Coordinates of C-alpha atoms in Angstrom, one line a residue:
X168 CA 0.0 0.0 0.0
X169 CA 1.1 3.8 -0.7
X170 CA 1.5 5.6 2.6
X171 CA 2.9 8.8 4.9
X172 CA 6.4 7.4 6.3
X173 CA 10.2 8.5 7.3
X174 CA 12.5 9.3 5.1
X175 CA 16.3 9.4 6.5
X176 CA 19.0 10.8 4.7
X177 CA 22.4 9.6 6.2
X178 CA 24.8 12.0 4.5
X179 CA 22.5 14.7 6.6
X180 CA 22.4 12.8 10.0
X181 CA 25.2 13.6 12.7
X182 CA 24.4 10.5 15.0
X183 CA 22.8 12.7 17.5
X184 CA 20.2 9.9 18.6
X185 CA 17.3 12.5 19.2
X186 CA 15.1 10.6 16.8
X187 CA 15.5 7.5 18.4
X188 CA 14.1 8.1 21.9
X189 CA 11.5 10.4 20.1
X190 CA 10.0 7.7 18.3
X191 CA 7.7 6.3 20.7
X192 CA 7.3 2.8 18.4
X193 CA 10.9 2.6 18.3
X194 CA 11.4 2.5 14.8
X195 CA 14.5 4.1 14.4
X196 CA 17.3 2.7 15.6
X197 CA 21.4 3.8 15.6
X198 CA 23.0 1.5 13.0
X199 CA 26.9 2.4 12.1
X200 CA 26.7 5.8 14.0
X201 CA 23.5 7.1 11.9
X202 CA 19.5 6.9 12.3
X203 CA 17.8 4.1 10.3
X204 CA 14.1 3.0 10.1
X205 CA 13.9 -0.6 11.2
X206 CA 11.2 -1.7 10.1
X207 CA 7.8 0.0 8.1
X208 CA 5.6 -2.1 10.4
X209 CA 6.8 0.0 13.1
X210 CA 6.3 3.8 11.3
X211 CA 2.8 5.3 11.8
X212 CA 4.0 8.3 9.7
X213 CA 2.9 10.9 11.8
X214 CA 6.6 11.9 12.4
X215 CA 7.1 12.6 16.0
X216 CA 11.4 12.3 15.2
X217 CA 11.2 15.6 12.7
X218 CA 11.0 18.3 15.3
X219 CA 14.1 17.0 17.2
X220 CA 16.2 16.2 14.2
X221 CA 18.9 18.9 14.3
X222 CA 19.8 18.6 10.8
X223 CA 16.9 18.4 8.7
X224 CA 17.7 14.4 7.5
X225 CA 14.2 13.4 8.2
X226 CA 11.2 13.9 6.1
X227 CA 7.6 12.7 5.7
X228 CA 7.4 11.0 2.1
X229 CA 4.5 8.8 0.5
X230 CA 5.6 5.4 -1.0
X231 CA 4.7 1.9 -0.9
X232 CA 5.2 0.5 2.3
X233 CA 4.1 -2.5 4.9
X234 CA 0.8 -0.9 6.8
X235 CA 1.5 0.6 10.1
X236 CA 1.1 -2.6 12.6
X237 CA -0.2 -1.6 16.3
X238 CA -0.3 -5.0 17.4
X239 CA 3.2 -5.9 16.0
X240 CA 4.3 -2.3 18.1
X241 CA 3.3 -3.5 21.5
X242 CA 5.1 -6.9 20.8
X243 CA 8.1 -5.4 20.1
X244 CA 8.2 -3.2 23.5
X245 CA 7.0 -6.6 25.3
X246 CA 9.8 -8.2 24.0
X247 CA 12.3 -5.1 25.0
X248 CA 10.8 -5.5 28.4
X249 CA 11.4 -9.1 29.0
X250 CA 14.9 -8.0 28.1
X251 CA 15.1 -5.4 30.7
X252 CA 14.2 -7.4 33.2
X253 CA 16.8 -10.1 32.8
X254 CA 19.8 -7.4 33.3
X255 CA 21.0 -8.5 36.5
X256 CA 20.6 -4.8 39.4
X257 CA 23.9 -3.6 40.9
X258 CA 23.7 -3.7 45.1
X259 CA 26.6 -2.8 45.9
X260 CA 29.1 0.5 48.1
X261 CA 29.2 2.1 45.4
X262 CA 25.4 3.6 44.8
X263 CA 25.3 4.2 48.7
X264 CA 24.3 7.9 49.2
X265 CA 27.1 10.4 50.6
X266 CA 27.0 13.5 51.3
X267 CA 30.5 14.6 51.3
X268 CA 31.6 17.3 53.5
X269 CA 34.1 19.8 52.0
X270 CA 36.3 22.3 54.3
X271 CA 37.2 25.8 52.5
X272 CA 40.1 26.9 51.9
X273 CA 41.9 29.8 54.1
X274 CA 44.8 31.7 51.8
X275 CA 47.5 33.2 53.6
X276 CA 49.7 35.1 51.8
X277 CA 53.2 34.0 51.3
X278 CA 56.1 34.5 53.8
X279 CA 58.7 33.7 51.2
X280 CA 59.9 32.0 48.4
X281 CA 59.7 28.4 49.4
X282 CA 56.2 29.3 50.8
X283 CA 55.4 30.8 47.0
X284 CA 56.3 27.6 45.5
X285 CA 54.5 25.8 47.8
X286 CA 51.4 27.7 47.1
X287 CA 51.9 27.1 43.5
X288 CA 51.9 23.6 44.1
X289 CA 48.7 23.8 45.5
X290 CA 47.3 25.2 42.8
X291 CA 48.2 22.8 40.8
X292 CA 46.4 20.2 43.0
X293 CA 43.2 21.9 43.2
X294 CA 40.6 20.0 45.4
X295 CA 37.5 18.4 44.3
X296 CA 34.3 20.5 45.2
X297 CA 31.6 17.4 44.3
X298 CA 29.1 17.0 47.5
X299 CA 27.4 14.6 47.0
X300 CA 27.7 10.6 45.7
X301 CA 26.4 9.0 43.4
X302 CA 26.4 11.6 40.7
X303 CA 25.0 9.3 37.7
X304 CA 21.2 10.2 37.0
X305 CA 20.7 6.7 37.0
X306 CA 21.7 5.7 40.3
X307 CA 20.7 8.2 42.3
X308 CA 18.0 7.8 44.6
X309 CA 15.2 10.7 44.6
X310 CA 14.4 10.6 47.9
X311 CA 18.3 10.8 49.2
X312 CA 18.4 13.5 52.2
X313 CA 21.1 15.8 50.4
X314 CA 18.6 16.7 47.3
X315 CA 15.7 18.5 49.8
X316 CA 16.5 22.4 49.9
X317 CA 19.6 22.0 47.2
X318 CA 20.8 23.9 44.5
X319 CA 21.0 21.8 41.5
X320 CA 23.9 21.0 39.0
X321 CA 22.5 18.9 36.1
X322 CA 25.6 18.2 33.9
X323 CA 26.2 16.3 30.8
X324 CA 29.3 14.1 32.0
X325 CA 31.4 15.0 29.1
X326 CA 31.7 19.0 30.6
X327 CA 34.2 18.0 33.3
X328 CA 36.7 16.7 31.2
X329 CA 36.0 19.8 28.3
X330 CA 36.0 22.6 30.5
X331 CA 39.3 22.5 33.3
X332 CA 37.4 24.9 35.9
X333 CA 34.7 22.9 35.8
X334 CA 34.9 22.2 39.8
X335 CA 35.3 25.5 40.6
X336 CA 32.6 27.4 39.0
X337 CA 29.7 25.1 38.1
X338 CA 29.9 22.2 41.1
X339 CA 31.5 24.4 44.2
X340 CA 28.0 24.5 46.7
X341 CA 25.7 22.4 44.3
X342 CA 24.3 18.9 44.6
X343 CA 26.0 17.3 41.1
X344 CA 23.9 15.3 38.7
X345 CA 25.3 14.2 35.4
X346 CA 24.0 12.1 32.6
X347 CA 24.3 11.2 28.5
X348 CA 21.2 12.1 26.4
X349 CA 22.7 10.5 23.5
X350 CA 23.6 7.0 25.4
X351 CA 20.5 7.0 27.3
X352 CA 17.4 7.5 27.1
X353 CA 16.0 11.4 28.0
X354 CA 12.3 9.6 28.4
X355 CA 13.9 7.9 31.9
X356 CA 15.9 11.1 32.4
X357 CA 12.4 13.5 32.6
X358 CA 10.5 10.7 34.3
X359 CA 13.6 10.5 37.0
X360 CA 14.2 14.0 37.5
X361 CA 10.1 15.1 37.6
X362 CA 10.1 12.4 40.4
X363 CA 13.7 14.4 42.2
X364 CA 12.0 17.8 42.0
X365 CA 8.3 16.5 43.2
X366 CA 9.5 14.9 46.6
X367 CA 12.5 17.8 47.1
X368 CA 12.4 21.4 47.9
X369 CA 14.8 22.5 45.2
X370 CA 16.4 26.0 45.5
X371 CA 17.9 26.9 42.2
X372 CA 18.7 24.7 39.2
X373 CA 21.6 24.5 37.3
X374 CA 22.6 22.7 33.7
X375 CA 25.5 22.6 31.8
X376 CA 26.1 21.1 28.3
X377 CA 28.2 20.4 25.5
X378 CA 27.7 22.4 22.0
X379 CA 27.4 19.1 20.0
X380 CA 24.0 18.9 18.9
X381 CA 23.2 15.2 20.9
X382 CA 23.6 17.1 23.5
X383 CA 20.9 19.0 23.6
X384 CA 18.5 17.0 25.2
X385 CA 19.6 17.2 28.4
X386 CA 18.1 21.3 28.2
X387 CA 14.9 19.5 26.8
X388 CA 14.6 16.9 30.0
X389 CA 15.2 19.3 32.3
X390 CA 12.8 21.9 31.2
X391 CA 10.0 19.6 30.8
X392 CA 10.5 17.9 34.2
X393 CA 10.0 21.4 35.6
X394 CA 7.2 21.7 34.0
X395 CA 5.3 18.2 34.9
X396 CA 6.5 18.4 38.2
X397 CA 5.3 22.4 38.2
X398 CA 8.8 23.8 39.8
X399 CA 9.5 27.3 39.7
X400 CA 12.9 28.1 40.8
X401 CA 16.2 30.2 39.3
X402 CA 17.0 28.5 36.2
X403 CA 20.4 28.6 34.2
X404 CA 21.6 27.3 31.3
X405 CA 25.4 26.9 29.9
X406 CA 26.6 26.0 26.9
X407 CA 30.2 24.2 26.6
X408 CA 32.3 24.6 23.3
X409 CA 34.5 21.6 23.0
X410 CA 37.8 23.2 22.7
X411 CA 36.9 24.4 26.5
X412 CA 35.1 27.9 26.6
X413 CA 31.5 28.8 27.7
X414 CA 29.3 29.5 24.4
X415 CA 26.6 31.4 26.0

């Protein structure tokens, strides 16, 4: 039959990923770094992916193609599921709440020369400013004590390594959260975080990105949990540039 469906053009896809956890049927999946349509079965056409696609690479075209199957949908995600479930949970130290304390720093100034040096070697070994444990979206527990009246640093993970004062400007006196919208899935992100900022008392909220396009979602997530979960507090976005300078 000759219906509405997807059209992706590689050349024009980046490998963001946006399209895939847009698709609620899951018919796109990442093959060799780009967005491909598994299966027509799975396509109803009505193009959820296009607004997220960052390029332009997907369209709506009419051609013959398998029907749009609901029932072969719903197997699919049962199947997915089952498969979920199987993946042995982690128990273990390592996803144990912390709330680490952190004593400030009182400069003196220097006596002499040795005392210079030694100063300078103290710079060099700044200390970590990160409060809390675990920092990974996924493992953190929503209802941990250190979230409740907290200002919030929502991270993508890749900003610590890209920008070297990281510590000092963005996760000195916040509660740290990072995450990957492109390796996992932003649906789980908003669902997690509307649940964080429903059950806490959340001061101020923070997030901080890379430039790449993939990256975007994590603005997207955050935004929308605010809005589901209704909070209204001092918002502030920041845009990383990979060779290490703030974009905006």
């Amino acid at each position: 039959m000759k219906r509405k469906i997807i059209k992706i053009d590689k050349k024009l896809c980046n490998g963001c990923g946006l399209c895939v956890e847009a698709c609620h049927e899951r018919a796109i999946q990442m093959v060799d770094g780009k967005a491909q349509l598994v299966s027509d079965q799975y396509c109803d056409g009505l193009g959820d992916c296009l607004p997220v696609c960052p390029t332009g690479a997907i369209e709506i075209i009419e051609r013959e193609a398998d029907p749009y199957d609901q029932k072969v949908v719903d197997e699919k995600r049962k199947n997915e599921q089952k498969q979920e479930k199987k993946i042995p949970v982690c128990v273990c130290a390592g996803v144990m709440p912390r709330n680490i304390a952190r004593e400030k720093a009182v400069l003196k100034p220097p006596q002499d020369t040795k005392e210079i040096n030694n100063n300078l070697s103290d710079i060099r070994q700044q200390p970590s400013e990160l409060q809390n444990w675990p920092i990974q979206l996924k493992l953190l527990n929503p209802g941990v004590e250190y979230l409740n009246n907290a200002d919030i640093l929502v991270m993508a993970d890749c900003v610590a390594y890209a920008y070297g004062n990281a510590h000092q400007e963005f996760i000195k006196d916040r509660i740290t959260i990072i995450g990957c919208p492109k390796l996992d899935d932003n649906e789980y992100y908003i669902e997690k975080l509307t649940e964080i900022f429903q059950r806490n008392s959340i001061k101020s909220i923070t997030v901080v990105r890379m430039e790449v396009p993939c990256c975007s979602g994590l603005f997207q997530a955050v935004k929308t949990a605010m809005l589901k979960s209704e909070t209204i507090v001092p918002y502030k976005e920041v845009i990383i540039g990979i060779n290490g300078e703030i974009k905006e």
